[in-house]
mmCIF file of C-alpha atoms in Angstrom:
data_model
loop_
_atom_site.group_PDB
_atom_site.id
_atom_site.type_symbol
_atom_site.label_atom_id
_atom_site.label_comp_id
_atom_site.label_asym_id
_atom_site.label_seq_id
_atom_site.Cartn_x
_atom_site.Cartn_y
_atom_site.Cartn_z
ATOM 1 C CA MET A 17 0.215 0.047 0.483
ATOM 2 C CA ARG A 18 1.176 3.666 -0.954
ATOM 3 C CA VAL A 19 2.048 5.752 2.209
ATOM 4 C CA ARG A 20 -0.344 8.924 1.999
ATOM 5 C CA ARG A 21 1.904 11.710 3.361
ATOM 6 C CA GLY A 22 0.381 15.702 2.809
ATOM 7 C CA ARG A 23 -1.203 18.166 5.230
ATOM 8 C CA ARG A 24 -4.574 18.975 4.900
ATOM 9 C CA ILE A 25 -6.043 22.935 4.458
ATOM 10 C CA ARG A 26 -8.661 23.863 6.273
ATOM 11 C CA SER A 27 -10.390 27.988 5.470
ATOM 12 C CA GLY A 28 -9.699 29.638 8.607
ATOM 13 C CA THR A 29 -6.124 28.609 8.803
ATOM 14 C CA THR A 30 -2.466 29.311 7.267
ATOM 15 C CA SER A 31 0.395 27.960 6.478
ATOM 16 C CA SER A 32 2.084 30.628 7.374
ATOM 17 C CA SER A 33 3.960 31.608 10.812
ATOM 18 C CA SER A 34 3.522 34.830 10.932
ATOM 19 C CA SER A 35 2.044 37.267 14.475
ATOM 20 C CA SER A 36 -1.103 38.753 14.576
ATOM 21 C CA SER A 37 -0.314 42.046 13.613
ATOM 22 C CA SER A 38 2.123 41.559 9.781
ATOM 23 C CA SER A 39 -1.432 39.614 9.529
ATOM 24 C CA SER A 40 -3.209 42.156 9.863
ATOM 25 C CA ASP A 41 -1.341 44.369 7.255
ATOM 26 C CA ALA A 42 -1.562 41.895 4.830
ATOM 27 C CA ASP A 43 -4.100 41.759 2.020
ATOM 28 C CA PRO A 44 -6.643 39.278 3.054
ATOM 29 C CA GLY A 45 -7.683 37.417 0.371
ATOM 30 C CA ALA A 46 -3.967 36.914 -0.003
ATOM 31 C CA ASP A 47 -3.570 33.747 1.575
ATOM 32 C CA HIS A 48 -6.975 32.435 2.070
ATOM 33 C CA PRO A 49 -9.696 31.141 0.542
ATOM 34 C CA PRO A 50 -12.799 32.217 -0.270
ATOM 35 C CA ILE A 51 -15.387 31.851 3.056
ATOM 36 C CA GLY A 52 -17.191 29.258 2.003
ATOM 37 C CA ALA A 53 -14.607 26.940 -0.205
ATOM 38 C CA ILE A 54 -14.562 23.783 -0.014
ATOM 39 C CA GLU A 55 -12.268 21.712 1.509
ATOM 40 C CA THR A 56 -9.203 21.545 -0.899
ATOM 41 C CA GLU A 57 -6.729 18.382 0.047
ATOM 42 C CA ALA A 58 -2.795 19.035 -0.466
ATOM 43 C CA GLU A 59 -0.921 16.429 -3.854
ATOM 44 C CA PRO A 60 0.836 14.186 -2.033
ATOM 45 C CA PRO A 61 4.593 13.218 -2.818
ATOM 46 C CA ASP A 62 5.967 10.574 -4.546
ATOM 47 C CA LEU A 63 7.362 8.236 -1.739
ATOM 48 C CA ASP A 64 9.704 5.843 -4.526
ATOM 49 C CA ASP A 65 11.919 9.637 -5.413
ATOM 50 C CA ASP A 66 12.489 9.821 -1.952
ATOM 51 C CA PRO A 67 14.964 8.643 0.160
ATOM 52 C CA GLU A 68 14.300 8.339 3.426
ATOM 53 C CA CYS A 69 11.330 5.912 2.316
ATOM 54 C CA ASP A 70 14.469 4.809 0.976
ATOM 55 C CA SER A 71 16.471 3.517 4.071
ATOM 56 C CA LEU A 72 12.650 2.609 5.843
ATOM 57 C CA GLY A 73 13.293 -1.196 3.170
ATOM 58 C CA ASP A 74 9.976 -2.858 2.201
ATOM 59 C CA ILE A 75 8.014 -1.308 4.351
ATOM 60 C CA GLY A 76 5.270 1.476 2.641
ATOM 61 C CA ARG A 77 5.703 -0.030 -0.526
ATOM 62 C CA GLU A 78 2.915 -2.377 -2.242
ATOM 63 C CA VAL A 79 3.142 -5.111 -3.272
ATOM 64 C CA GLU A 80 0.823 -7.764 -5.974
ATOM 65 C CA PRO A 81 -1.279 -10.354 -4.800
ATOM 66 C CA GLY A 82 0.597 -13.145 -4.812
ATOM 67 C CA ARG A 83 3.468 -12.097 -4.995
ATOM 68 C CA THR A 84 7.197 -12.309 -3.231
ATOM 69 C CA ASP A 85 9.854 -10.887 -2.514
ATOM 70 C CA GLY A 86 12.063 -12.898 -1.379
ATOM 71 C CA PRO A 87 13.753 -14.866 -4.292
ATOM 72 C CA ALA A 88 12.328 -18.038 -5.964
ATOM 73 C CA ASP A 89 13.920 -21.424 -6.359
ATOM 74 C CA ALA A 90 14.322 -23.915 -8.999
ATOM 75 C CA ASP A 91 11.174 -25.184 -9.136
ATOM 76 C CA GLY A 92 9.128 -21.986 -8.627
ATOM 77 C CA GLY A 93 8.461 -22.084 -5.400
ATOM 78 C CA SER A 94 10.490 -18.970 -2.642
ATOM 79 C CA ASP A 95 12.878 -19.983 -0.222
ATOM 80 C CA VAL A 96 12.050 -17.021 1.787
ATOM 81 C CA ASP A 97 10.820 -18.029 4.854
ATOM 82 C CA GLY A 98 12.445 -21.745 4.244
ATOM 83 C CA SER A 99 9.309 -24.069 4.913
ATOM 84 C CA ASP A 100 10.998 -25.769 1.850
ATOM 85 C CA THR A 101 14.793 -26.400 2.425
ATOM 86 C CA GLY A 102 13.636 -27.811 6.273
ATOM 87 C CA GLY A 103 11.807 -29.952 4.653
ATOM 88 C CA ARG A 104 13.878 -31.401 3.141
ATOM 89 C CA ALA A 105 16.506 -30.725 5.682
ATOM 90 C CA SER A 106 14.056 -33.016 7.884
ATOM 91 C CA ASP A 107 13.405 -36.483 5.191
ATOM 92 C CA GLY A 108 16.720 -36.398 5.050
ATOM 93 C CA ALA A 109 17.394 -36.448 8.663
ATOM 94 C CA TRP A 110 14.812 -38.703 9.619
ATOM 95 C CA ILE A 111 16.415 -41.264 6.549
ATOM 96 C CA GLN A 112 19.532 -41.406 8.249
ATOM 97 C CA LEU A 113 18.209 -42.338 11.508
ATOM 98 C CA ALA A 114 15.557 -45.485 9.767
ATOM 99 C CA ALA A 115 18.737 -46.848 8.045
ATOM 100 C CA GLY A 116 21.385 -46.338 12.189
ATOM 101 C CA ILE A 117 18.620 -48.395 13.121
ATOM 102 C CA LEU A 118 18.104 -50.806 9.996
ATOM 103 C CA PHE A 119 22.114 -51.847 10.841
ATOM 104 C CA VAL A 120 21.945 -51.421 13.997
ATOM 105 C CA LEU A 121 19.150 -55.298 14.157
ATOM 106 C CA ALA A 122 21.689 -56.249 10.972
ATOM 107 C CA VAL A 123 24.295 -56.425 13.276
ATOM 108 C CA ALA A 124 22.441 -57.894 16.036
ATOM 109 C CA GLY A 125 20.563 -60.542 14.366
ATOM 110 C CA SER A 126 24.405 -61.667 13.231
ATOM 111 C CA PHE A 127 25.829 -62.216 16.723
ATOM 112 C CA SER A 128 22.002 -63.836 18.046
ATOM 113 C CA TYR A 129 22.890 -66.303 15.047
ATOM 114 C CA LEU A 130 26.860 -66.833 15.539
ATOM 115 C CA MET A 131 25.742 -67.235 19.354
ATOM 116 C CA ARG A 132 23.852 -70.491 18.572
ATOM 117 C CA ASP A 133 24.826 -73.509 18.283
ATOM 118 C CA GLU A 134 27.584 -72.539 21.473
ATOM 119 C CA LEU A 135 24.223 -72.367 23.584
ATOM 120 C CA ALA A 136 22.918 -75.276 22.304
ATOM 121 C CA THR A 137 26.463 -77.136 22.398
ATOM 122 C CA THR A 138 26.565 -76.081 26.598
ATOM 123 C CA SER A 139 23.649 -75.522 27.372
ATOM 124 C CA GLY A 140 21.671 -79.128 27.541
ATOM 125 C CA GLY A 141 18.901 -77.015 25.569
ATOM 126 C CA ASP A 142 18.265 -74.982 29.165
ATOM 127 C CA GLN A 143 20.869 -72.528 29.249
ATOM 128 C CA THR A 144 22.351 -74.483 31.620
ATOM 129 C CA ALA A 145 27.124 -74.673 31.329
ATOM 130 C CA PHE A 146 27.553 -78.060 32.408
ATOM 131 C CA GLN A 147 31.096 -79.533 34.229
ATOM 132 C CA ALA A 148 33.500 -81.970 34.124
ATOM 133 C CA ARG A 149 32.035 -85.268 36.481
ATOM 134 C CA ALA A 150 34.018 -87.747 35.088
ATOM 135 C CA ALA A 151 35.688 -89.184 32.869
ATOM 136 C CA ASP A 152 36.841 -93.036 31.636
ATOM 137 C CA SER A 153 39.394 -94.569 29.499
ATOM 138 C CA PHE A 154 40.344 -97.617 30.615
ATOM 139 C CA ASP A 155 43.865 -97.886 30.646
ATOM 140 C CA ARG A 156 44.421 -99.978 33.377
ATOM 141 C CA THR A 157 44.881 -104.675 33.309
ATOM 142 C CA ASN A 158 42.499 -106.349 31.633
ATOM 143 C CA ASP A 159 40.001 -107.610 34.271
ATOM 144 C CA LEU A 160 36.815 -110.013 32.815
ATOM 145 C CA GLU A 161 35.009 -109.402 36.533
ATOM 146 C CA THR A 162 34.646 -105.902 37.234
ATOM 147 C CA LEU A 163 34.990 -102.248 35.542
ATOM 148 C CA GLY A 164 36.360 -101.616 38.221
ATOM 149 C CA ALA A 165 37.200 -97.135 39.045
ATOM 150 C CA ASN A 166 38.523 -94.433 36.908
ATOM 151 C CA GLY A 167 41.442 -91.774 37.181
ATOM 152 C CA GLN A 168 40.027 -90.907 39.940
ATOM 153 C CA GLY A 169 39.206 -93.308 42.082
ATOM 154 C CA GLN A 170 35.672 -93.063 40.912
ATOM 155 C CA GLU A 171 33.406 -96.912 40.779
ATOM 156 C CA TRP A 172 31.870 -98.272 38.468
ATOM 157 C CA GLN A 173 27.797 -99.450 39.922
ATOM 158 C CA PRO A 174 26.838 -102.330 37.817
ATOM 159 C CA VAL A 175 22.894 -102.837 37.319
ATOM 160 C CA ARG A 176 22.483 -105.715 35.953
ATOM 161 C CA GLY A 177 25.104 -107.570 33.997
ATOM 162 C CA THR A 178 28.562 -108.589 34.694
ATOM 163 C CA TRP A 179 31.042 -106.098 33.088
ATOM 164 C CA GLY A 180 34.761 -105.606 32.411
ATOM 165 C CA VAL A 181 37.961 -104.592 30.286
ATOM 166 C CA ASP A 182 39.391 -105.758 28.518
ATOM 167 C CA VAL A 183 42.488 -104.406 25.932
ATOM 168 C CA GLY A 184 41.373 -101.117 26.892
ATOM 169 C CA LYS A 185 38.478 -100.914 25.960
ATOM 170 C CA ALA A 186 35.036 -101.925 28.476
ATOM 171 C CA ILE A 187 32.684 -104.318 27.845
ATOM 172 C CA LEU A 188 29.718 -106.617 28.873
ATOM 173 C CA VAL A 189 31.630 -109.929 29.837
ATOM 174 C CA GLU A 190 27.955 -111.842 30.845
ATOM 175 C CA SER A 191 24.466 -110.011 29.608
ATOM 176 C CA ALA A 192 21.984 -110.653 32.110
ATOM 177 C CA ASP A 193 18.635 -112.782 31.995
ATOM 178 C CA ASN A 194 16.263 -108.947 31.477
ATOM 179 C CA ASP A 195 17.416 -106.325 29.352
ATOM 180 C CA PRO A 196 18.921 -103.789 30.018
ATOM 181 C CA ASN A 197 22.115 -104.651 30.980
ATOM 182 C CA VAL A 198 23.071 -101.382 32.743
ATOM 183 C CA ILE A 199 26.235 -99.675 34.548
ATOM 184 C CA LEU A 200 26.705 -96.185 36.119
ATOM 185 C CA LEU A 201 29.090 -93.897 37.520
ATOM 186 C CA VAL A 202 27.854 -90.628 37.973
ATOM 187 C CA ASN A 203 24.236 -89.650 39.897
ATOM 188 C CA ALA A 204 23.080 -86.234 37.935
ATOM 189 C CA ALA A 205 19.496 -84.486 37.711
ATOM 190 C CA VAL A 206 21.133 -82.973 34.118
ATOM 191 C CA GLY A 207 24.578 -83.706 31.685
ATOM 192 C CA SER A 208 25.657 -85.526 29.327
ATOM 193 C CA VAL A 209 27.083 -88.833 28.415
ATOM 194 C CA ALA A 210 29.414 -89.551 25.495
ATOM 195 C CA ALA A 211 31.442 -91.930 24.556
ATOM 196 C CA ASP A 212 33.221 -94.242 21.506
ATOM 197 C CA VAL A 213 30.601 -96.987 20.571
ATOM 198 C CA GLY A 214 31.837 -99.877 18.873
ATOM 199 C CA GLY A 215 30.571 -103.275 17.498
ATOM 200 C CA SER A 216 27.919 -105.100 16.011
ATOM 201 C CA GLY A 217 25.800 -104.720 19.173
ATOM 202 C CA GLN A 218 21.718 -102.912 20.200
ATOM 203 C CA CYS A 219 24.402 -100.729 23.062
ATOM 204 C CA GLY A 220 25.040 -97.285 23.399
ATOM 205 C CA VAL A 221 24.753 -94.443 27.292
ATOM 206 C CA VAL A 222 21.459 -94.280 29.375
ATOM 207 C CA ALA A 223 20.950 -90.637 31.069
ATOM 208 C CA ARG A 224 18.021 -90.218 34.406
ATOM 209 C CA TYR A 225 17.573 -93.666 35.736
ATOM 210 C CA THR A 226 16.505 -94.520 38.562
ATOM 211 C CA SER A 227 14.741 -98.077 37.260
ATOM 212 C CA GLU A 228 14.728 -100.655 34.141
ATOM 213 C CA ASP A 229 11.165 -98.754 33.617
ATOM 214 C CA ASP A 230 12.283 -95.630 33.738
ATOM 215 C CA TYR A 231 15.437 -93.830 32.521
ATOM 216 C CA ILE A 232 16.985 -91.793 28.624
ATOM 217 C CA ALA A 233 18.693 -93.921 25.913
ATOM 218 C CA LEU A 234 20.677 -93.818 22.998
ATOM 219 C CA GLN A 235 21.821 -96.435 21.772
ATOM 220 C CA ARG A 236 22.301 -98.670 17.999
ATOM 221 C CA VAL A 237 19.473 -100.556 16.702
ATOM 222 C CA PRO A 238 21.012 -102.640 13.992
ATOM 223 C CA ALA A 239 18.383 -103.892 13.018
ATOM 224 C CA PHE A 240 17.388 -100.858 12.199
ATOM 225 C CA GLY A 241 20.641 -99.334 10.744
ATOM 226 C CA VAL A 242 20.013 -96.245 12.666
ATOM 227 C CA TRP A 243 20.509 -94.861 15.948
ATOM 228 C CA SER A 244 17.464 -94.822 18.385
ATOM 229 C CA LEU A 245 17.023 -92.071 20.441
ATOM 230 C CA GLU A 246 14.220 -93.289 24.125
ATOM 231 C CA ARG A 247 13.012 -92.952 26.872
ATOM 232 C CA ARG A 248 11.483 -95.357 28.957
ATOM 233 C CA SER A 249 8.779 -94.364 31.481
ATOM 234 C CA GLY A 250 6.360 -96.985 33.598
ATOM 235 C CA GLY A 251 7.928 -99.176 31.562
ATOM 236 C CA GLU A 252 6.218 -98.514 28.444
ATOM 237 C CA THR A 253 9.372 -97.440 25.507
ATOM 238 C CA GLU A 254 8.520 -94.359 23.202
ATOM 239 C CA GLN A 255 10.950 -93.323 20.274
ATOM 240 C CA LEU A 256 12.273 -89.586 19.955
ATOM 241 C CA ALA A 257 14.202 -88.982 17.784
ATOM 242 C CA THR A 258 16.985 -91.308 15.548
ATOM 243 C CA LEU A 259 19.917 -90.842 13.129
ATOM 244 C CA LEU A 260 21.786 -93.313 10.199
ATOM 245 C CA ASP A 261 24.145 -95.646 11.393
ATOM 246 C CA ALA A 262 27.846 -95.635 10.084
ATOM 247 C CA ASP A 263 27.550 -99.167 8.908
ATOM 248 C CA GLY A 264 28.597 -100.955 12.892
ATOM 249 C CA SER A 265 31.916 -99.353 12.626
ATOM 250 C CA THR A 266 33.175 -97.392 16.131
ATOM 251 C CA VAL A 267 31.402 -93.738 16.449
ATOM 252 C CA ARG A 268 31.897 -90.855 19.011
ATOM 253 C CA VAL A 269 27.882 -90.533 20.559
ATOM 254 C CA VAL A 270 26.680 -87.833 22.768
ATOM 255 C CA LEU A 271 23.520 -88.551 25.173
ATOM 256 C CA GLU A 272 22.884 -84.541 26.899
ATOM 257 C CA VAL A 273 19.960 -84.090 28.940
ATOM 258 C CA GLY A 274 18.016 -81.285 30.209
ATOM 259 C CA GLN A 275 15.548 -79.856 32.609
ATOM 260 C CA ARG A 276 13.089 -80.540 29.300
ATOM 261 C CA THR A 277 14.787 -81.405 26.450
ATOM 262 C CA ALA A 278 17.268 -84.348 25.122
ATOM 263 C CA THR A 279 19.404 -83.787 22.719
ATOM 264 C CA MET A 280 21.137 -86.998 20.404
ATOM 265 C CA ARG A 281 25.044 -86.311 18.795
ATOM 266 C CA ILE A 282 26.489 -89.411 16.225
ATOM 267 C CA ASN A 283 29.928 -88.075 14.828
ATOM 268 C CA ALA A 284 29.109 -84.245 15.061
ATOM 269 C CA ARG A 285 25.148 -84.979 13.564
ATOM 270 C CA GLU A 286 22.199 -83.763 15.485
ATOM 271 C CA ALA A 287 18.649 -83.944 16.798
ATOM 272 C CA SER A 288 17.221 -82.912 19.048
ATOM 273 C CA VAL A 289 13.374 -83.106 21.266
ATOM 274 C CA ALA A 290 11.442 -81.128 24.084
ATOM 275 C CA LEU A 291 10.744 -83.460 27.028
ATOM 276 C CA ASP A 292 7.048 -83.431 28.901
ATOM 277 C CA ILE A 293 7.794 -82.850 31.731
ATOM 278 C CA GLU A 294 5.857 -84.684 33.592
ATOM 279 C CA GLU A 295 6.865 -88.548 32.212
ATOM 280 C CA ALA A 296 10.611 -87.391 32.503
ATOM 281 C CA PRO A 297 11.357 -86.435 35.695
ATOM 282 C CA LEU A 298 14.549 -84.915 37.381
ATOM 283 C CA GLY A 299 16.945 -87.560 38.826
ATOM 284 C CA GLY A 300 18.873 -90.645 37.835
ATOM 285 C CA SER A 301 22.279 -90.881 36.862
ATOM 286 C CA PHE A 302 24.138 -91.868 33.679
ATOM 287 C CA GLY A 303 26.736 -94.236 32.143
ATOM 288 C CA LEU A 304 26.289 -97.659 29.720
ATOM 289 C CA ILE A 305 22.753 -99.605 28.554
ATOM 290 C CA SER A 306 23.572 -102.785 26.292
ATOM 291 C CA THR A 307 19.763 -104.823 25.007
ATOM 292 C CA GLY A 308 19.027 -107.128 23.166
ATOM 293 C CA ALA A 309 20.315 -111.117 22.249
ATOM 294 C CA ASN A 310 23.769 -109.355 20.426
ATOM 295 C CA ALA A 311 24.432 -107.531 23.654
ATOM 296 C CA GLY A 312 27.904 -108.956 24.479
ATOM 297 C CA SER A 313 29.533 -107.784 21.466
ATOM 298 C CA CYS A 314 29.954 -103.574 22.001
ATOM 299 C CA THR A 315 32.499 -102.196 23.123
ATOM 300 C CA TRP A 316 33.142 -98.559 24.936
ATOM 301 C CA ASP A 317 35.534 -95.891 25.596
ATOM 302 C CA ASP A 318 37.109 -92.691 26.423
ATOM 303 C CA VAL A 319 33.895 -92.081 28.414
ATOM 304 C CA GLN A 320 32.700 -88.772 28.980
ATOM 305 C CA ILE A 321 30.344 -87.598 31.598
ATOM 306 C CA ASP A 322 29.293 -84.319 32.690
ATOM 307 C CA THR A 323 26.532 -82.607 34.251
ATOM 308 C CA SER A 324 25.393 -79.172 35.396
ATOM 309 C CA ARG A 325 27.007 -79.772 38.872
#
């Protein structure tokens, strides 16, 4: 809008500051309009040419509707208030934040994947670290009447059958009338038992043995060419998992039992199953087992038993 400057001149007034004495001597009609004349308005000055107005910047200048005095951006919009530039900067910040979050999630996922196998092999499925409790390599004099004690003085406890040592290996010298043939070394609720098992009979390792009717066993089953993970509860046997046999050769077997899981490993091949706690109560012992008509044709060596305490 244009600023208008000017003075309104009313009838009966003068623009002069002369004293009353000099006014009385002047011609009455020279400086005054006739009495009753219409009020007039002085012509406003042109402010565009006024340097004083130029020093005020844009104040007082008329702006056409829809036009801004700021510089236009490449898209034709104005950046006077910085709204477009601020929006683009804000979008960039959000993109950087999202990329950072995705990177952190990717690193965390990779770490969890790498740690998975370590947890599985040391926890018994229940994230409980095991400690060595007993070991036996049977490096002692042959004895076909008893398995005796290991190097730490821990005595093997036969439950069924006659067990002995022959050429640095444990063997079942004489099978009992009824299965299973069992000999135990460590009492524990959870843990693992490992051994090098050879021969062509149905034999292996046992965990949580409380009686002939309640235990968990990992045995070779030559008739089917597999290793079988079995649970016996209340006199009933349930097959939990199987892995293919290695043609009757000597293999490293591991039976690991936690509070809620049982895992079998045959030469590093693994199968794991969940256990029903009500049907597999805690307690029992770890040792060796052999069943079937050909039970005496097996050997055991390098036995290792680890438990949670």
